[in-house]
mmCIF file of C-alpha atoms in Angstrom:
data_model
loop_
_atom_site.group_PDB
_atom_site.id
_atom_site.type_symbol
_atom_site.label_atom_id
_atom_site.label_comp_id
_atom_site.label_asym_id
_atom_site.label_seq_id
_atom_site.Cartn_x
_atom_site.Cartn_y
_atom_site.Cartn_z
ATOM 1 C CA CYS A 1 96.998 250.692 217.563
ATOM 2 C CA GLU A 2 98.006 248.655 214.545
ATOM 3 C CA ARG A 3 97.376 245.243 216.203
ATOM 4 C CA ARG A 4 100.206 243.655 214.220
ATOM 5 C CA VAL A 5 101.256 240.155 215.226
ATOM 6 C CA GLN A 6 104.525 239.117 213.666
ATOM 7 C CA ARG A 7 107.322 236.624 213.851
ATOM 8 C CA ALA A 8 110.536 237.708 215.515
ATOM 9 C CA PRO A 9 113.360 236.349 213.371
ATOM 10 C CA LYS A 10 116.925 236.342 214.623
ATOM 11 C CA ALA A 11 118.379 239.826 214.413
ATOM 12 C CA LEU A 12 121.809 238.447 213.537
ATOM 13 C CA THR A 13 122.671 235.220 211.816
ATOM 14 C CA ASN A 14 126.160 233.997 212.591
ATOM 15 C CA PRO A 15 127.158 230.556 211.322
ATOM 16 C CA HIS A 16 129.835 230.327 214.032
ATOM 17 C CA THR A 17 127.453 230.632 216.986
ATOM 18 C CA LYS A 18 125.647 227.877 218.811
ATOM 19 C CA ALA A 19 123.001 230.216 220.229
ATOM 20 C CA ALA A 20 119.545 228.710 220.352
ATOM 21 C CA ALA A 21 116.274 230.474 219.630
ATOM 22 C CA ASP A 22 114.584 232.057 222.650
ATOM 23 C CA TRP A 23 111.738 229.529 222.675
ATOM 24 C CA MET A 24 114.297 226.689 222.752
ATOM 25 C CA ILE A 25 116.185 228.245 225.655
ATOM 26 C CA LEU A 26 112.948 228.566 227.642
ATOM 27 C CA ASP A 27 111.966 225.017 226.687
ATOM 28 C CA HIS A 28 115.324 223.644 227.898
ATOM 29 C CA LEU A 29 115.048 225.631 231.133
ATOM 30 C CA ALA A 30 111.531 224.310 231.702
ATOM 31 C CA SER A 31 112.795 220.757 231.118
ATOM 32 C CA ARG A 32 115.516 221.252 233.735
ATOM 33 C CA LEU A 33 112.810 222.391 236.152
ATOM 34 C CA GLY A 34 110.720 219.297 235.485
ATOM 35 C CA ALA A 35 108.235 220.568 232.907
ATOM 36 C CA ASN A 36 107.605 218.621 229.734
ATOM 37 C CA TRP A 37 106.554 221.138 227.140
ATOM 38 C CA PRO A 38 105.427 219.627 223.845
ATOM 39 C CA TYR A 39 107.034 222.135 221.480
ATOM 40 C CA ALA A 40 108.949 220.959 218.432
ATOM 41 C CA ASP A 41 109.215 224.382 216.814
ATOM 42 C CA GLU A 42 107.904 227.956 216.785
ATOM 43 C CA LYS A 43 104.636 226.785 215.264
ATOM 44 C CA GLY A 44 103.929 224.690 218.346
ATOM 45 C CA VAL A 45 104.517 227.658 220.634
ATOM 46 C CA LEU A 46 102.144 229.833 218.596
ATOM 47 C CA HIS A 47 99.562 227.041 218.557
ATOM 48 C CA GLU A 48 99.533 226.923 222.368
ATOM 49 C CA ILE A 49 99.240 230.711 222.544
ATOM 50 C CA THR A 50 96.186 230.586 220.255
ATOM 51 C CA GLU A 51 94.595 228.009 222.560
ATOM 52 C CA ALA A 52 95.465 229.804 225.801
ATOM 53 C CA VAL A 53 94.667 233.381 224.733
ATOM 54 C CA PRO A 54 91.234 233.614 223.095
ATOM 55 C CA ILE A 55 91.976 236.848 221.233
ATOM 56 C CA TYR A 56 94.584 234.943 219.161
ATOM 57 C CA GLY A 57 92.259 232.038 218.370
ATOM 58 C CA GLY A 58 92.535 230.974 214.724
ATOM 59 C CA LEU A 59 95.898 232.630 214.114
ATOM 60 C CA THR A 60 98.406 230.390 212.319
ATOM 61 C CA TRP A 61 102.144 230.529 211.720
ATOM 62 C CA GLU A 62 101.625 230.374 207.988
ATOM 63 C CA ALA A 63 99.161 233.289 208.039
ATOM 64 C CA LEU A 64 101.770 235.508 209.696
ATOM 65 C CA GLY A 65 104.103 235.335 206.712
ATOM 66 C CA ASP A 66 107.185 237.511 206.662
ATOM 67 C CA GLN A 67 105.404 240.802 207.382
ATOM 68 C CA GLY A 68 103.061 239.707 210.139
ATOM 69 C CA LEU A 69 99.356 240.226 210.212
ATOM 70 C CA GLN A 70 96.923 242.791 211.547
ATOM 71 C CA TRP A 71 94.949 240.638 213.906
ATOM 72 C CA ASP A 72 91.491 240.910 215.329
ATOM 73 C CA ALA A 73 90.554 243.778 213.020
ATOM 74 C CA GLY A 74 87.108 242.379 212.323
ATOM 75 C CA GLN A 75 85.994 242.172 215.935
ATOM 76 C CA VAL A 76 84.327 245.162 217.502
ATOM 77 C CA ARG A 77 84.710 245.631 221.222
ATOM 78 C CA PRO A 78 83.020 248.207 223.382
ATOM 79 C CA ALA A 79 85.243 251.001 224.571
ATOM 80 C CA ALA A 80 86.671 250.663 228.048
ATOM 81 C CA GLU A 81 84.711 252.338 230.787
ATOM 82 C CA TYR A 82 86.812 254.778 232.768
ATOM 83 C CA ARG A 83 85.883 255.905 236.231
ATOM 84 C CA GLN A 84 87.327 258.644 238.344
ATOM 85 C CA ALA A 85 89.404 257.246 241.188
ATOM 86 C CA VAL A 86 87.886 257.951 244.565
ATOM 87 C CA GLN A 87 90.387 259.310 247.029
ATOM 88 C CA PRO A 88 89.839 257.898 250.505
ATOM 89 C CA GLU A 89 89.414 260.508 253.132
ATOM 90 C CA ALA A 90 92.153 260.504 255.716
ATOM 91 C CA THR A 91 90.538 260.643 259.085
ATOM 92 C CA ALA A 92 92.541 262.168 261.874
ATOM 93 C CA SER A 93 91.605 262.026 265.520
ATOM 94 C CA ASP A 94 93.150 262.957 268.819
ATOM 95 C CA GLU A 95 94.439 259.400 269.175
ATOM 96 C CA TYR A 96 95.746 259.171 265.565
ATOM 97 C CA PRO A 97 96.514 262.734 264.406
ATOM 98 C CA PHE A 98 98.424 261.833 261.222
ATOM 99 C CA ALA A 99 97.422 260.266 257.922
ATOM 100 C CA LEU A 100 99.791 257.445 256.918
ATOM 101 C CA VAL A 101 101.091 257.415 253.357
ATOM 102 C CA THR A 102 103.111 254.461 252.080
ATOM 103 C CA GLY A 103 105.206 254.048 248.980
ATOM 104 C CA THR A 104 108.197 252.313 247.484
ATOM 105 C CA VAL A 105 111.829 253.394 247.603
ATOM 106 C CA SER A 106 113.859 253.599 244.386
ATOM 107 C CA TYR A 107 111.117 251.817 242.424
ATOM 108 C CA ASP A 108 111.519 248.757 244.689
ATOM 109 C CA GLY A 109 108.487 246.562 245.168
ATOM 110 C CA GLY A 110 110.191 244.559 247.911
ATOM 111 C CA ASN A 111 112.665 242.380 246.066
ATOM 112 C CA MET A 112 115.650 244.652 245.692
ATOM 113 C CA PHE A 113 116.077 245.706 249.330
ATOM 114 C CA ALA A 114 114.667 242.576 250.929
ATOM 115 C CA LEU A 115 116.421 239.937 248.850
ATOM 116 C CA THR A 116 119.666 241.545 247.719
ATOM 117 C CA LYS A 117 122.529 241.607 250.214
ATOM 118 C CA GLN A 118 124.276 244.521 248.502
ATOM 119 C CA MET A 119 121.167 246.692 248.749
ATOM 120 C CA ARG A 120 120.517 245.682 252.369
ATOM 121 C CA ASP A 121 124.047 246.824 253.208
ATOM 122 C CA ILE A 122 123.465 250.343 251.854
ATOM 123 C CA ALA A 123 119.742 250.737 252.547
ATOM 124 C CA PHE A 124 118.452 252.709 255.461
ATOM 125 C CA GLY A 125 116.440 250.973 258.139
ATOM 126 C CA PRO A 126 112.754 251.436 258.843
ATOM 127 C CA ILE A 127 111.884 255.125 258.940
ATOM 128 C CA VAL A 128 108.932 257.433 259.179
ATOM 129 C CA GLY A 129 109.073 260.561 257.073
ATOM 130 C CA ILE A 130 107.575 263.613 258.739
ATOM 131 C CA SER A 131 107.370 267.302 257.864
ATOM 132 C CA PRO A 132 109.650 269.787 259.645
ATOM 133 C CA ALA A 133 106.608 271.540 261.142
ATOM 134 C CA ASP A 134 105.217 268.312 262.595
ATOM 135 C CA ALA A 135 108.671 267.295 263.850
ATOM 136 C CA ASP A 136 108.955 270.635 265.667
ATOM 137 C CA SER A 137 105.507 270.294 267.241
ATOM 138 C CA LEU A 138 106.399 266.777 268.467
ATOM 139 C CA SER A 139 109.923 267.808 269.538
ATOM 140 C CA VAL A 140 111.598 265.045 267.525
ATOM 141 C CA ALA A 141 114.777 265.171 265.452
ATOM 142 C CA ASP A 142 116.213 263.005 262.679
ATOM 143 C CA ALA A 143 116.944 259.452 263.868
ATOM 144 C CA THR A 144 114.716 259.798 266.955
ATOM 145 C CA PRO A 145 113.104 256.401 267.615
ATOM 146 C CA VAL A 146 109.301 256.637 267.652
ATOM 147 C CA THR A 147 106.314 254.333 267.600
ATOM 148 C CA VAL A 148 103.852 254.769 264.752
ATOM 149 C CA SER A 149 100.526 253.187 265.621
ATOM 150 C CA SER A 150 97.069 252.747 264.190
ATOM 151 C CA PRO A 151 94.023 250.699 265.148
ATOM 152 C CA TYR A 152 95.684 247.857 263.211
ATOM 153 C CA GLY A 153 99.122 247.725 264.827
ATOM 154 C CA ALA A 154 102.276 249.556 265.828
ATOM 155 C CA LEU A 155 105.748 249.873 264.375
ATOM 156 C CA GLN A 156 109.072 251.058 265.830
ATOM 157 C CA VAL A 157 110.867 253.346 263.370
ATOM 158 C CA GLN A 158 113.295 256.255 263.270
ATOM 159 C CA VAL A 159 112.265 259.769 262.296
ATOM 160 C CA LYS A 160 113.391 261.168 258.944
ATOM 161 C CA ILE A 161 112.468 264.833 258.607
ATOM 162 C CA SER A 162 111.704 265.831 255.038
ATOM 163 C CA GLU A 163 110.399 268.922 253.293
ATOM 164 C CA GLN A 164 108.666 266.546 250.858
ATOM 165 C CA ILE A 165 106.208 265.350 253.507
ATOM 166 C CA LYS A 166 103.074 267.442 253.921
ATOM 167 C CA PRO A 167 102.118 268.515 257.440
ATOM 168 C CA GLY A 168 99.522 266.186 258.922
ATOM 169 C CA THR A 169 100.895 263.136 257.118
ATOM 170 C CA VAL A 170 103.655 260.637 257.765
ATOM 171 C CA TRP A 171 105.350 258.410 255.192
ATOM 172 C CA ILE A 172 106.714 254.897 255.667
ATOM 173 C CA PRO A 173 108.381 252.936 252.852
ATOM 174 C CA GLU A 174 106.446 249.770 252.141
ATOM 175 C CA SER A 175 109.262 247.889 250.445
ATOM 176 C CA LEU A 176 111.493 247.340 253.459
ATOM 177 C CA PRO A 177 111.149 244.043 255.329
ATOM 178 C CA GLN A 178 111.574 245.790 258.699
ATOM 179 C CA SER A 179 108.537 248.010 258.117
ATOM 180 C CA PRO A 180 105.569 245.815 257.145
ATOM 181 C CA VAL A 181 103.115 248.444 255.899
ATOM 182 C CA GLY A 182 101.137 248.931 252.730
#
């Protein structure tokens, strides 16, 4: 990693535009929201960064120059310690024979489907994904309403049979507001 800190000059200079620098746009937006940021120029923004983020302490606008600066080269830090992730053991019982797996849909962490009307209109409702083998053993078909329960609660969902689900597990999307899991 080169550790280069550099200025970001305008990519295009057009004398006919009234476009402001990014820091000015953010400063104006903050003012409209009630904040009173003390910046007069880019130097002021960098100065606050050097105060707020210790690794940039001592860095100055002038030191950056036109080519930037390799920063923090003189400091030695210990290497990060990596540990192997421990996989929790899914415990099945007669009362709860399936392991629940949760995950997002279409890279959504909850905002796209929950807060966007267009996505809510095309999104499916709360579902539980289940393997074809498990669906056969439970005598359920696609869209069958079922209750998924655990020691922590229960949820009404519709079955979605999928070859992608391993037998012995069920999958519920965690990003849908109608299925509060995860």
